Amino acid sequence: MTVNELLQEKKISKYRLSRLSGVPYTTINDICTGKTRIEKCSAETIYKIAKVFSVSMEELIKDAVEEKSERAYSFDLYKSSVCHRVKDEGDIPFIIEVLESGEIRRRYEQSQYREAMYLLAMVDYLSRINELPICSEYKDIRTQKLKDPVYPASIIALAQANDDESIKEKSMMESIPEFRRFNIAESEVHDIG
């Protein structure tokens, strides 16, 4: 359950939760409004909030962790569909189709930043390996970078299973430069099943 759901269920205010837990009101408010993700809080903060609600720390962050996994899985599906489009259409027809469709700008303006940046990285990468000039239309997007690194779900699972964050770091270091520029770990776009 989310903190907001627990507040409603227990019929207490954010202010009261702050007083009972000893967690600053601004932190509670930031968690409730989504400005701060609960799973990014310190263990002490999570513990104090969980204690007030009489739930385990795991229960308190479970939905947030599952949501993050679902987003990673959903993005993996998007990346897979883009790679299949490249495979089916061919590099150059794919570049032409994406640039003519305006899909990169449309996704960016709809706040689908990961998808827009992944698509632009793909176009830039395919342009480089096919010795084509880089499209100058997206200079503004090229100056941006995702705040949080994006890893394939398989890398996230491997890092969690081995309790080894260096797996993620290695994945990013080995990524194609055009993707790494946007903070996206991607190492292979042509070799897909």
PDB file of C-alpha atoms in Angstrom:
ATOM      1  CA  MET A   1       0.000   0.000   0.000  1.00  0.00           C
ATOM      2  CA  THR A   2       1.116   3.558  -0.629  1.00  0.00           C
ATOM      3  CA  VAL A   3       1.559   6.096   2.141  1.00  0.00           C
ATOM      4  CA  ASN A   4      -1.480   7.987   0.804  1.00  0.00           C
ATOM      5  CA  GLU A   5      -3.611   4.824   0.958  1.00  0.00           C
ATOM      6  CA  LEU A   6      -2.414   4.095   4.493  1.00  0.00           C
ATOM      7  CA  LEU A   7      -3.191   7.666   5.568  1.00  0.00           C
ATOM      8  CA  GLN A   8      -6.756   7.273   4.282  1.00  0.00           C
ATOM      9  CA  GLU A   9      -7.174   3.810   5.794  1.00  0.00           C
ATOM     10  CA  LYS A  10      -5.893   4.891   9.224  1.00  0.00           C
ATOM     11  CA  LYS A  11      -7.700   8.229   8.950  1.00  0.00           C
ATOM     12  CA  ILE A  12      -4.687  10.337   9.917  1.00  0.00           C
ATOM     13  CA  SER A  13      -3.261  13.451   8.291  1.00  0.00           C
ATOM     14  CA  LYS A  14       0.222  13.932   6.871  1.00  0.00           C
ATOM     15  CA  TYR A  15       0.886  16.340   9.719  1.00  0.00           C
ATOM     16  CA  ARG A  16      -0.086  13.724  12.325  1.00  0.00           C
ATOM     17  CA  LEU A  17       2.054  11.094  10.573  1.00  0.00           C
ATOM     18  CA  SER A  18       4.949  13.521  10.776  1.00  0.00           C
ATOM     19  CA  ARG A  19       4.436  14.054  14.504  1.00  0.00           C
ATOM     20  CA  LEU A  20       3.969  10.343  15.297  1.00  0.00           C
ATOM     21  CA  SER A  21       6.930   9.193  13.204  1.00  0.00           C
ATOM     22  CA  GLY A  22       9.350  12.026  13.825  1.00  0.00           C
ATOM     23  CA  VAL A  23       9.836  12.359  10.054  1.00  0.00           C
ATOM     24  CA  PRO A  24       9.763  16.004   8.901  1.00  0.00           C
ATOM     25  CA  TYR A  25       6.442  17.112   7.421  1.00  0.00           C
ATOM     26  CA  THR A  26       8.160  18.228   4.206  1.00  0.00           C
ATOM     27  CA  THR A  27       9.513  14.695   3.697  1.00  0.00           C
ATOM     28  CA  ILE A  28       6.079  13.156   4.328  1.00  0.00           C
ATOM     29  CA  ASN A  29       4.484  15.656   1.955  1.00  0.00           C
ATOM     30  CA  ASP A  30       7.133  15.023  -0.727  1.00  0.00           C
ATOM     31  CA  ILE A  31       6.497  11.264  -0.481  1.00  0.00           C
ATOM     32  CA  CYS A  32       2.724  11.754  -0.717  1.00  0.00           C
ATOM     33  CA  THR A  33       2.925  14.097  -3.719  1.00  0.00           C
ATOM     34  CA  GLY A  34       5.439  11.894  -5.547  1.00  0.00           C
ATOM     35  CA  LYS A  35       8.241  14.440  -5.369  1.00  0.00           C
ATOM     36  CA  THR A  36      10.241  11.909  -3.349  1.00  0.00           C
ATOM     37  CA  ARG A  37      10.048   8.190  -4.042  1.00  0.00           C
ATOM     38  CA  ILE A  38       9.644   6.184  -0.824  1.00  0.00           C
ATOM     39  CA  GLU A  39      12.111   3.511  -1.923  1.00  0.00           C
ATOM     40  CA  LYS A  40      14.780   6.227  -2.233  1.00  0.00           C
ATOM     41  CA  CYS A  41      14.319   7.347   1.389  1.00  0.00           C
ATOM     42  CA  SER A  42      16.693   6.280   4.125  1.00  0.00           C
ATOM     43  CA  ALA A  43      15.984   3.028   5.916  1.00  0.00           C
ATOM     44  CA  GLU A  44      15.395   5.043   9.092  1.00  0.00           C
ATOM     45  CA  THR A  45      12.676   7.146   7.424  1.00  0.00           C
ATOM     46  CA  ILE A  46      10.978   4.067   5.971  1.00  0.00           C
ATOM     47  CA  TYR A  47      11.191   2.313   9.352  1.00  0.00           C
ATOM     48  CA  LYS A  48       9.654   5.249  11.241  1.00  0.00           C
ATOM     49  CA  ILE A  49       6.735   5.551   8.813  1.00  0.00           C
ATOM     50  CA  ALA A  50       6.174   1.773   8.698  1.00  0.00           C
ATOM     51  CA  LYS A  51       6.140   1.628  12.500  1.00  0.00           C
ATOM     52  CA  VAL A  52       3.341   4.218  12.720  1.00  0.00           C
ATOM     53  CA  PHE A  53       1.243   2.201  10.259  1.00  0.00           C
ATOM     54  CA  SER A  54       2.141  -1.144  11.912  1.00  0.00           C
ATOM     55  CA  VAL A  55       3.397  -2.567   8.604  1.00  0.00           C
ATOM     56  CA  SER A  56       6.779  -3.925   7.629  1.00  0.00           C
ATOM     57  CA  MET A  57       9.255  -1.788   5.738  1.00  0.00           C
ATOM     58  CA  GLU A  58       8.944  -4.227   2.811  1.00  0.00           C
ATOM     59  CA  GLU A  59       5.162  -3.762   2.699  1.00  0.00           C
ATOM     60  CA  LEU A  60       5.596   0.013   2.698  1.00  0.00           C
ATOM     61  CA  ILE A  61       7.892   0.057  -0.339  1.00  0.00           C
ATOM     62  CA  LYS A  62       6.503  -3.027  -2.130  1.00  0.00           C
ATOM     63  CA  ASP A  63       4.150  -1.115  -4.472  1.00  0.00           C
ATOM     64  CA  ALA A  64       6.860   1.401  -5.379  1.00  0.00           C
ATOM     65  CA  VAL A  65       9.390  -1.349  -6.156  1.00  0.00           C
ATOM     66  CA  GLU A  66       6.817  -3.329  -8.165  1.00  0.00           C
ATOM     67  CA  GLU A  67       5.792  -0.191 -10.068  1.00  0.00           C
ATOM     68  CA  LYS A  68       9.449   0.479 -10.891  1.00  0.00           C
ATOM     69  CA  SER A  69       9.866  -3.109 -12.122  1.00  0.00           C
ATOM     70  CA  GLU A  70       6.707  -2.777 -14.233  1.00  0.00           C
ATOM     71  CA  ARG A  71       8.004   0.477 -15.755  1.00  0.00           C
ATOM     72  CA  ALA A  72      11.345  -1.206 -16.534  1.00  0.00           C
ATOM     73  CA  TYR A  73       9.508  -4.143 -18.112  1.00  0.00           C
ATOM     74  CA  SER A  74       7.246  -1.812 -20.110  1.00  0.00           C
ATOM     75  CA  PHE A  75      10.247   0.165 -21.360  1.00  0.00           C
ATOM     76  CA  ASP A  76      11.987  -3.099 -22.273  1.00  0.00           C
ATOM     77  CA  LEU A  77       8.963  -3.940 -24.440  1.00  0.00           C
ATOM     78  CA  TYR A  78       9.198  -0.536 -26.110  1.00  0.00           C
ATOM     79  CA  LYS A  79      12.934  -0.988 -26.767  1.00  0.00           C
ATOM     80  CA  SER A  80      12.285  -4.456 -28.174  1.00  0.00           C
ATOM     81  CA  SER A  81       9.623  -3.128 -30.539  1.00  0.00           C
ATOM     82  CA  VAL A  82      12.021  -0.416 -31.782  1.00  0.00           C
ATOM     83  CA  CYS A  83      14.775  -2.993 -32.354  1.00  0.00           C
ATOM     84  CA  HIS A  84      12.346  -5.215 -34.263  1.00  0.00           C
ATOM     85  CA  ARG A  85      11.329  -2.240 -36.414  1.00  0.00           C
ATOM     86  CA  VAL A  86      15.008  -1.672 -37.239  1.00  0.00           C
ATOM     87  CA  LYS A  87      15.437  -5.346 -38.074  1.00  0.00           C
ATOM     88  CA  ASP A  88      12.278  -5.478 -40.227  1.00  0.00           C
ATOM     89  CA  GLU A  89      12.709  -2.156 -42.046  1.00  0.00           C
ATOM     90  CA  GLY A  90      16.504  -1.920 -42.245  1.00  0.00           C
ATOM     91  CA  ASP A  91      18.696   0.823 -40.786  1.00  0.00           C
ATOM     92  CA  ILE A  92      18.257   3.560 -43.371  1.00  0.00           C
ATOM     93  CA  PRO A  93      14.514   3.101 -44.031  1.00  0.00           C
ATOM     94  CA  PHE A  94      14.000   3.108 -40.235  1.00  0.00           C
ATOM     95  CA  ILE A  95      15.912   6.399 -39.882  1.00  0.00           C
ATOM     96  CA  ILE A  96      13.896   7.987 -42.686  1.00  0.00           C
ATOM     97  CA  GLU A  97      10.576   6.748 -41.304  1.00  0.00           C
ATOM     98  CA  VAL A  98      11.293   7.987 -37.755  1.00  0.00           C
ATOM     99  CA  LEU A  99      12.544  11.398 -38.901  1.00  0.00           C
ATOM    100  CA  GLU A 100       9.645  11.924 -41.298  1.00  0.00           C
ATOM    101  CA  SER A 101       7.035  10.848 -38.740  1.00  0.00           C
ATOM    102  CA  GLY A 102       8.151  13.352 -36.077  1.00  0.00           C
ATOM    103  CA  GLU A 103       7.813  10.581 -33.477  1.00  0.00           C
ATOM    104  CA  ILE A 104      10.833  11.760 -31.460  1.00  0.00           C
ATOM    105  CA  ARG A 105       9.485  15.291 -30.971  1.00  0.00           C
ATOM    106  CA  ARG A 106       5.932  14.049 -30.349  1.00  0.00           C
ATOM    107  CA  ARG A 107       7.066  11.654 -27.608  1.00  0.00           C
ATOM    108  CA  TYR A 108       9.295  14.318 -26.065  1.00  0.00           C
ATOM    109  CA  GLU A 109       6.456  16.858 -25.959  1.00  0.00           C
ATOM    110  CA  GLN A 110       4.208  14.212 -24.357  1.00  0.00           C
ATOM    111  CA  SER A 111       6.820  13.843 -21.576  1.00  0.00           C
ATOM    112  CA  GLN A 112       7.752  10.348 -22.791  1.00  0.00           C
ATOM    113  CA  TYR A 113      11.396  11.263 -22.295  1.00  0.00           C
ATOM    114  CA  ARG A 114      12.813   7.742 -22.090  1.00  0.00           C
ATOM    115  CA  GLU A 115      11.113   6.728 -25.322  1.00  0.00           C
ATOM    116  CA  ALA A 116      12.051   9.946 -27.144  1.00  0.00           C
ATOM    117  CA  MET A 117      15.681   9.731 -26.068  1.00  0.00           C
ATOM    118  CA  TYR A 118      15.896   6.027 -26.870  1.00  0.00           C
ATOM    119  CA  LEU A 119      14.534   6.671 -30.356  1.00  0.00           C
ATOM    120  CA  LEU A 120      16.898   9.609 -30.927  1.00  0.00           C
ATOM    121  CA  ALA A 121      19.836   7.548 -29.668  1.00  0.00           C
ATOM    122  CA  MET A 122      18.846   4.789 -32.087  1.00  0.00           C
ATOM    123  CA  VAL A 123      18.651   7.218 -35.024  1.00  0.00           C
ATOM    124  CA  ASP A 124      22.011   8.790 -34.096  1.00  0.00           C
ATOM    125  CA  TYR A 125      23.663   5.385 -33.638  1.00  0.00           C
ATOM    126  CA  LEU A 126      22.345   3.991 -36.919  1.00  0.00           C
ATOM    127  CA  SER A 127      23.385   7.210 -38.682  1.00  0.00           C
ATOM    128  CA  ARG A 128      26.919   6.880 -37.305  1.00  0.00           C
ATOM    129  CA  ILE A 129      27.413   3.224 -38.213  1.00  0.00           C
ATOM    130  CA  ASN A 130      25.970   3.839 -41.694  1.00  0.00           C
ATOM    131  CA  GLU A 131      28.179   6.940 -42.119  1.00  0.00           C
ATOM    132  CA  LEU A 132      25.203   9.269 -42.516  1.00  0.00           C
ATOM    133  CA  PRO A 133      25.115  12.870 -41.261  1.00  0.00           C
ATOM    134  CA  ILE A 134      23.406  13.372 -37.906  1.00  0.00           C
ATOM    135  CA  CYS A 135      20.006  15.088 -38.113  1.00  0.00           C
ATOM    136  CA  SER A 136      20.403  18.575 -36.635  1.00  0.00           C
ATOM    137  CA  GLU A 137      16.719  18.951 -35.761  1.00  0.00           C
ATOM    138  CA  TYR A 138      17.042  17.556 -32.208  1.00  0.00           C
ATOM    139  CA  LYS A 139      19.959  19.538 -30.768  1.00  0.00           C
ATOM    140  CA  ASP A 140      17.814  20.623 -27.804  1.00  0.00           C
ATOM    141  CA  ILE A 141      16.996  17.028 -26.842  1.00  0.00           C
ATOM    142  CA  ARG A 142      20.625  15.945 -27.251  1.00  0.00           C
ATOM    143  CA  THR A 143      21.591  18.336 -24.452  1.00  0.00           C
ATOM    144  CA  GLN A 144      19.238  16.508 -22.069  1.00  0.00           C
ATOM    145  CA  LYS A 145      19.886  13.403 -19.992  1.00  0.00           C
ATOM    146  CA  LEU A 146      17.573  11.193 -17.968  1.00  0.00           C
ATOM    147  CA  LYS A 147      17.940  11.903 -14.261  1.00  0.00           C
ATOM    148  CA  ASP A 148      17.971   8.229 -13.288  1.00  0.00           C
ATOM    149  CA  PRO A 149      19.883   5.646 -15.327  1.00  0.00           C
ATOM    150  CA  VAL A 150      17.732   3.233 -17.310  1.00  0.00           C
ATOM    151  CA  TYR A 151      18.856  -0.389 -17.367  1.00  0.00           C
ATOM    152  CA  PRO A 152      17.347  -3.423 -19.073  1.00  0.00           C
ATOM    153  CA  ALA A 153      15.080  -5.415 -16.731  1.00  0.00           C
ATOM    154  CA  SER A 154      17.493  -8.359 -17.074  1.00  0.00           C
ATOM    155  CA  ILE A 155      20.372  -6.243 -15.733  1.00  0.00           C
ATOM    156  CA  ILE A 156      18.233  -4.980 -12.841  1.00  0.00           C
ATOM    157  CA  ALA A 157      17.230  -8.555 -11.961  1.00  0.00           C
ATOM    158  CA  LEU A 158      20.831  -9.787 -12.199  1.00  0.00           C
ATOM    159  CA  ALA A 159      22.080  -6.964  -9.971  1.00  0.00           C
ATOM    160  CA  GLN A 160      19.342  -7.662  -7.406  1.00  0.00           C
ATOM    161  CA  ALA A 161      19.872 -11.434  -7.472  1.00  0.00           C
ATOM    162  CA  ASN A 162      23.600 -11.013  -6.889  1.00  0.00           C
ATOM    163  CA  ASP A 163      23.217  -7.991  -4.585  1.00  0.00           C
ATOM    164  CA  ASP A 164      25.831  -6.301  -6.773  1.00  0.00           C
ATOM    165  CA  GLU A 165      25.222  -2.771  -8.074  1.00  0.00           C
ATOM    166  CA  SER A 166      28.467  -2.900 -10.061  1.00  0.00           C
ATOM    167  CA  ILE A 167      26.618  -5.048 -12.613  1.00  0.00           C
ATOM    168  CA  LYS A 168      24.542  -1.990 -13.503  1.00  0.00           C
ATOM    169  CA  GLU A 169      27.601   0.262 -13.643  1.00  0.00           C
ATOM    170  CA  LYS A 170      29.401  -2.176 -15.950  1.00  0.00           C
ATOM    171  CA  SER A 171      26.320  -2.387 -18.173  1.00  0.00           C
ATOM    172  CA  MET A 172      26.279   1.413 -18.533  1.00  0.00           C
ATOM    173  CA  MET A 173      30.022   1.591 -19.231  1.00  0.00           C
ATOM    174  CA  GLU A 174      29.668  -1.018 -22.005  1.00  0.00           C
ATOM    175  CA  SER A 175      26.689   0.751 -23.582  1.00  0.00           C
ATOM    176  CA  ILE A 176      26.599   2.244 -27.055  1.00  0.00           C
ATOM    177  CA  PRO A 177      27.753   5.884 -26.663  1.00  0.00           C
ATOM    178  CA  GLU A 178      24.639   7.387 -28.257  1.00  0.00           C
ATOM    179  CA  PHE A 179      22.471   5.654 -25.632  1.00  0.00           C
ATOM    180  CA  ARG A 180      24.859   6.226 -22.723  1.00  0.00           C
ATOM    181  CA  ARG A 181      24.721   9.981 -23.489  1.00  0.00           C
ATOM    182  CA  PHE A 182      21.056   9.898 -22.386  1.00  0.00           C
ATOM    183  CA  ASN A 183      21.781   7.663 -19.353  1.00  0.00           C
ATOM    184  CA  ILE A 184      20.320   4.577 -21.071  1.00  0.00           C
ATOM    185  CA  ALA A 185      22.169   1.255 -20.885  1.00  0.00           C
ATOM    186  CA  GLU A 186      21.937  -0.379 -24.330  1.00  0.00           C
ATOM    187  CA  SER A 187      24.615  -2.576 -25.829  1.00  0.00           C
ATOM    188  CA  GLU A 188      23.001  -4.395 -28.737  1.00  0.00           C
ATOM    189  CA  VAL A 189      20.254  -3.307 -31.089  1.00  0.00           C
ATOM    190  CA  HIS A 190      20.727  -5.619 -34.056  1.00  0.00           C
ATOM    191  CA  ASP A 191      21.097  -9.009 -32.349  1.00  0.00           C
ATOM    192  CA  ILE A 192      17.519  -9.609 -31.217  1.00  0.00           C
ATOM    193  CA  GLY A 193      15.392 -12.745 -31.080  1.00  0.00           C
TER     194      GLY A 193
END
